[in-house]
Amino acid sequence: MTQSTAPQKVAILGGGMGALSTALQMTSLPDWQKHFDITVYQLGWRLGGKCASSRGADERIEEHGIHGFMGSYFNALPMMSEVYEELGRKPGMPLATFEEAFIPSDFTMSWEYRDGGLIPWPARLPPNDIPPTDGSYYQGVPTAIAAIIEETLKTLESTADLPGFIEGGIQRIMSRAKASLEVPLSEGPDHPLVGELTTIRSLVAGAARLVDTLAPKLADKQTDLRRALITLDFYATVIIGALTDNVQVKGYDDLDRENWSDWLTRHGIAPETLASPVPLSTVNICYQSPDGDTSRAAVMGAGCYLDWTLRGAAYMGSLIWSFAAGTGETVVAPVYEVLKRRGVKFEFFHKVENLVLSHDKTSVQEIEFTVQATLKHPERGYQPLIDVKGLPSWPRRPLYDQLNEGEYLRLLDVDLESYWCGWPTAEFPYLKEKKVLSKGEGFDQIVFAISVGAIPYLCKELVDHSPAWKGMVDNLPALTTQAMQIWLSKDMYEMGWAEPLIGNELAISGTYFCPPNGNGNFPGLLKWESWPADNQPRAIWYFCGLMADYEPPPPFTDTDYPRRAAERVKAQSIQYLQTTIGTMLPKATVRAANGLGDPMGLDFSLLVDTQNPNAQGVQRFDSQFWRANIDPTERYVSSPPGSVDYRLEAWGSGYSNLVLAGDWIYTGLNVGSFEGAAMSGKLASHALTAYPPLKDIIGYPTVPRPQISADRPHTPPPSFETEIPAIRLVG
């Protein structure tokens, strides 16, 4: 093997956050252009993958779902901080800095089923002084446990509703628990923290019985006390389980063959705690219902569950960092602009169709594309962004004026992101001819960063040839999701929201009625939209969740399938609003309007409709936004028990010139998320360049993966003979 003297051609397939993160990392190397010629190939007209958003009617922001960063995104938050610093927007420009683009919030609203219905469970976690721009403070399990204890002590200090003897007892024990952290966690089940937290659980159990006895006297305080005790029991169980199973030494992966609820039960969680919304938050926001069916109990590998839960408690600054504008404006466009400035090339309208193996099956020989549209001025490249109130944004459809086929695409309103779009048509035979890139000419290395849901269609030869690829496809569920956005003429308080919010707090929940059990109000986004002066919304509510998927999708020749799926989401959305809104927004109901009618169903006259202002009742929903995320590239990858064994490493494709990226590969986090995608990009870059070093990928396991079997060994990280920046050799 010899090192190539010309820059290696790297083809990054896909434009989601795994792909963009890979490009960011590779181009952070000094003199990277001496070593690489990087091109990102993306179907359609916009980037972002599942995080893509665009501007629709009234320049409103339209998303794939609800997006935001957890404060525990130790790789993603610093990455975006660096992007904004390099972007260098002038002061006074919209979203000029990281601090303007990402807004901290410490509030969440959960919903508990009790006394025959859902009741609100508001929660505020104490902020801390840890900056979100450097995730290196997170050192795994010790950091998370220390954070949980510190947050518990701060919460006790600010709580006036706990009886003194209970609060004092808990504080004394938690203070001893904090001191015991000086003992290395490698002591595992013998760690003194296990004994302290076992005492806490005994106190919690006794206090819970006392609460039930004194309930009539405690009145409203009984609810607050009960919830505090449930939360304590949950985190005590999590920590005791982590220590008993010695994840500090053994890692999380061995736990992943066990279901999350079985693991919590094995470690002694109280049945009342397990039935509460506290442990459900992780499985809900990570979409863990089998086959996307929320009528079935969620399943999730216990290791993934524990890792996500512990990380979530070790947040930087605040629990949540929401986006000041749409995901496309806050995240995707800034990353794109930085990469363009650095010299990364982008080929839009390139739909990957097939990867072809070499004759000896050791590498990828060809990439086959459909070129969906051609440019009138190819020398300029496609310019994808539009300006909306000073923000670079993504349009709802391509900018047709730049395309030779633009008028035809406009006339047919072709959705080039859909695998069922029926394009190209017979009128454009030259588009039906596949574009082929060959190894050694069109590319030297490939980063496959397209969602795992597309692999059965794009990588058939690889799946047929490799048991590892077949195992991954067969064991990593790729689920359909659905989203709805509604714009309302009254604000949340006028509609009956009961919990006052403070400062930047947002009404965000992940445990409401199913199937779209996640919802949130984002009124701060309205200023970036353009509504008529006499027809302005005052609230914008997002809903997102799974959509049951029991049958395989139809052939791509069934071009009516997207319409049917969208109609299904529309019907479910209307039914959802007609049956659930009264619990959350009681003054937004039909009965609230005139004292008559349905006490649960939405008063649809509250929907802001600029398309048909005279529409009545449910007809007004026609003007709102909904989508079915059915395409192979936008399905959500869940983490059921045992599935982590089948996730391939970035460097573990088994083919010499193929590296993998995306939140579906093995990252150690192994949960579908922006953080997982950001980690995957770092891992893909490491596989190609040795940069960043694995120790700098926050949260990547230091414990070797357990092997599945002798014939299915996991691939260890590559070893590089030269110091960083080492450049991978081309065979």
Short mmCIF file of N, CA, C and O in Angstrom, two decimals, residues 111-156:
data_model
loop_
_atom_site.label_atom_id
_atom_site.label_comp_id
_atom_site.label_asym_id
_atom_site.label_seq_id
_atom_site.Cartn_x
_atom_site.Cartn_y
_atom_site.Cartn_z
N TRP A 111 -47.08 14.16 31.91
CA TRP A 111 -48.49 13.90 32.17
C TRP A 111 -48.63 12.51 32.76
O TRP A 111 -48.08 11.54 32.23
N GLU A 112 -49.33 12.43 33.88
CA GLU A 112 -49.47 11.18 34.61
C GLU A 112 -50.91 10.69 34.54
O GLU A 112 -51.86 11.47 34.74
N TYR A 113 -51.07 9.41 34.25
CA TYR A 113 -52.41 8.83 34.26
C TYR A 113 -52.78 8.51 35.70
O TYR A 113 -52.14 7.70 36.36
N ARG A 114 -53.84 9.16 36.18
CA ARG A 114 -54.24 9.00 37.58
C ARG A 114 -55.72 9.38 37.72
O ARG A 114 -56.18 10.35 37.10
N ASP A 115 -56.43 8.61 38.49
CA ASP A 115 -57.86 8.88 38.74
C ASP A 115 -58.65 8.96 37.44
O ASP A 115 -59.52 9.82 37.28
N GLY A 116 -58.31 8.09 36.49
CA GLY A 116 -59.10 7.99 35.27
C GLY A 116 -58.76 8.98 34.18
O GLY A 116 -59.47 9.07 33.18
N GLY A 117 -57.68 9.73 34.33
CA GLY A 117 -57.32 10.68 33.29
C GLY A 117 -55.88 11.15 33.44
O GLY A 117 -55.17 10.74 34.37
N LEU A 118 -55.44 12.01 32.52
CA LEU A 118 -54.09 12.57 32.61
C LEU A 118 -54.12 13.83 33.45
O LEU A 118 -55.00 14.69 33.29
N ILE A 119 -53.14 13.95 34.35
CA ILE A 119 -52.99 15.18 35.12
C ILE A 119 -51.57 15.71 34.89
O ILE A 119 -50.63 14.94 34.69
N PRO A 120 -51.39 17.03 34.91
CA PRO A 120 -50.07 17.59 34.61
C PRO A 120 -49.08 17.35 35.73
O PRO A 120 -49.42 17.33 36.91
N TRP A 121 -47.83 17.16 35.33
CA TRP A 121 -46.71 16.96 36.26
C TRP A 121 -45.59 17.91 35.84
O TRP A 121 -44.67 17.52 35.13
N PRO A 122 -45.66 19.18 36.23
CA PRO A 122 -44.60 20.12 35.85
C PRO A 122 -43.33 19.84 36.63
O PRO A 122 -43.37 19.43 37.80
N ALA A 123 -42.19 20.05 35.97
CA ALA A 123 -40.90 19.81 36.64
C ALA A 123 -39.89 20.85 36.17
O ALA A 123 -39.84 21.20 34.99
N ARG A 124 -39.12 21.33 37.14
CA ARG A 124 -38.02 22.25 36.83
C ARG A 124 -36.74 21.69 37.45
O ARG A 124 -36.70 21.37 38.63
N LEU A 125 -35.72 21.59 36.62
CA LEU A 125 -34.43 21.13 37.12
C LEU A 125 -33.51 22.33 37.30
O LEU A 125 -33.57 23.28 36.51
N PRO A 126 -32.68 22.31 38.32
CA PRO A 126 -31.83 23.48 38.58
C PRO A 126 -30.77 23.67 37.51
O PRO A 126 -30.10 22.71 37.12
N PRO A 127 -30.60 24.90 37.01
CA PRO A 127 -29.51 25.15 36.05
C PRO A 127 -28.16 25.07 36.76
O PRO A 127 -28.07 25.09 37.99
N ASN A 128 -27.10 24.97 35.98
CA ASN A 128 -25.75 24.95 36.54
C ASN A 128 -24.84 25.86 35.72
O ASN A 128 -25.26 26.46 34.73
N ASP A 129 -23.60 25.98 36.16
CA ASP A 129 -22.65 26.92 35.53
C ASP A 129 -21.76 26.26 34.48
O ASP A 129 -20.78 26.86 34.05
N ILE A 130 -22.08 25.05 34.08
CA ILE A 130 -21.24 24.34 33.10
C ILE A 130 -21.55 24.89 31.71
O ILE A 130 -22.69 24.83 31.25
N PRO A 131 -20.58 25.45 31.01
CA PRO A 131 -20.86 26.01 29.68
C PRO A 131 -21.18 24.91 28.67
O PRO A 131 -20.57 23.84 28.70
N PRO A 132 -22.12 25.16 27.77
CA PRO A 132 -22.49 24.14 26.78
C PRO A 132 -21.53 24.06 25.60
O PRO A 132 -21.79 23.34 24.64
N THR A 133 -20.43 24.78 25.67
CA THR A 133 -19.51 24.86 24.54
C THR A 133 -18.31 23.92 24.67
O THR A 133 -17.44 23.91 23.81
N ASP A 134 -18.26 23.15 25.76
CA ASP A 134 -17.14 22.22 25.94
C ASP A 134 -17.65 21.00 26.70
O ASP A 134 -17.81 21.03 27.92
N GLY A 135 -17.89 19.93 25.97
CA GLY A 135 -18.45 18.73 26.58
C GLY A 135 -17.44 17.87 27.29
O GLY A 135 -17.80 16.81 27.83
N SER A 136 -16.18 18.28 27.34
CA SER A 136 -15.15 17.42 27.91
C SER A 136 -15.32 17.23 29.41
O SER A 136 -14.67 16.37 30.00
N TYR A 137 -16.17 18.04 30.04
CA TYR A 137 -16.40 17.88 31.48
C TYR A 137 -17.04 16.52 31.78
O TYR A 137 -16.91 15.99 32.88
N TYR A 138 -17.75 15.97 30.78
CA TYR A 138 -18.47 14.71 31.01
C TYR A 138 -17.49 13.55 30.95
O TYR A 138 -16.87 13.27 29.93
N GLN A 139 -17.37 12.86 32.07
CA GLN A 139 -16.46 11.71 32.18
C GLN A 139 -17.22 10.42 32.44
O GLN A 139 -16.73 9.51 33.11
N GLY A 140 -18.45 10.35 31.93
CA GLY A 140 -19.20 9.12 32.02
C GLY A 140 -19.97 8.98 33.32
O GLY A 140 -20.48 9.94 33.89
N VAL A 141 -20.04 7.74 33.81
CA VAL A 141 -20.89 7.41 34.96
C VAL A 141 -20.59 8.28 36.18
O VAL A 141 -21.52 8.76 36.83
N PRO A 142 -19.33 8.52 36.56
CA PRO A 142 -19.09 9.35 37.74
C PRO A 142 -19.69 10.75 37.61
O PRO A 142 -20.27 11.27 38.58
N THR A 143 -19.55 11.35 36.44
CA THR A 143 -20.12 12.68 36.23
C THR A 143 -21.63 12.66 36.38
O THR A 143 -22.23 13.55 37.01
N ALA A 144 -22.27 11.65 35.79
CA ALA A 144 -23.73 11.58 35.83
C ALA A 144 -24.24 11.38 37.25
O ALA A 144 -25.20 12.04 37.68
N ILE A 145 -23.62 10.48 38.00
CA ILE A 145 -24.07 10.22 39.36
C ILE A 145 -23.88 11.45 40.23
O ILE A 145 -24.76 11.83 41.02
N ALA A 146 -22.73 12.10 40.09
CA ALA A 146 -22.50 13.33 40.86
C ALA A 146 -23.53 14.40 40.51
O ALA A 146 -24.01 15.12 41.39
N ALA A 147 -23.89 14.48 39.22
CA ALA A 147 -24.88 15.47 38.80
C ALA A 147 -26.24 15.18 39.41
O ALA A 147 -26.95 16.09 39.86
N ILE A 148 -26.65 13.91 39.43
CA ILE A 148 -27.94 13.54 40.01
C ILE A 148 -27.99 13.91 41.49
O ILE A 148 -28.97 14.50 41.97
N ILE A 149 -26.93 13.61 42.22
CA ILE A 149 -26.90 13.93 43.65
C ILE A 149 -26.94 15.44 43.86
O ILE A 149 -27.69 15.95 44.71
N GLU A 150 -26.17 16.18 43.06
CA GLU A 150 -26.15 17.64 43.21
C GLU A 150 -27.50 18.24 42.87
O GLU A 150 -27.99 19.15 43.57
N GLU A 151 -28.13 17.76 41.81
CA GLU A 151 -29.45 18.27 41.44
C GLU A 151 -30.48 17.96 42.52
O GLU A 151 -31.36 18.79 42.81
N THR A 152 -30.39 16.78 43.12
CA THR A 152 -31.32 16.42 44.19
C THR A 152 -31.17 17.35 45.38
O THR A 152 -32.16 17.85 45.94
N LEU A 153 -29.93 17.63 45.77
CA LEU A 153 -29.69 18.52 46.90
C LEU A 153 -30.19 19.93 46.61
O LEU A 153 -30.80 20.58 47.46
N LYS A 154 -29.95 20.43 45.38
CA LYS A 154 -30.43 21.76 45.02
C LYS A 154 -31.96 21.81 45.02
O LYS A 154 -32.56 22.79 45.45
N THR A 155 -32.57 20.74 44.53
CA THR A 155 -34.03 20.70 44.50
C THR A 155 -34.60 20.71 45.92
O THR A 155 -35.59 21.39 46.20
N LEU A 156 -33.97 19.97 46.82
CA LEU A 156 -34.42 19.94 48.21
C LEU A 156 -34.31 21.33 48.84
O LEU A 156 -35.18 21.76 49.60
#
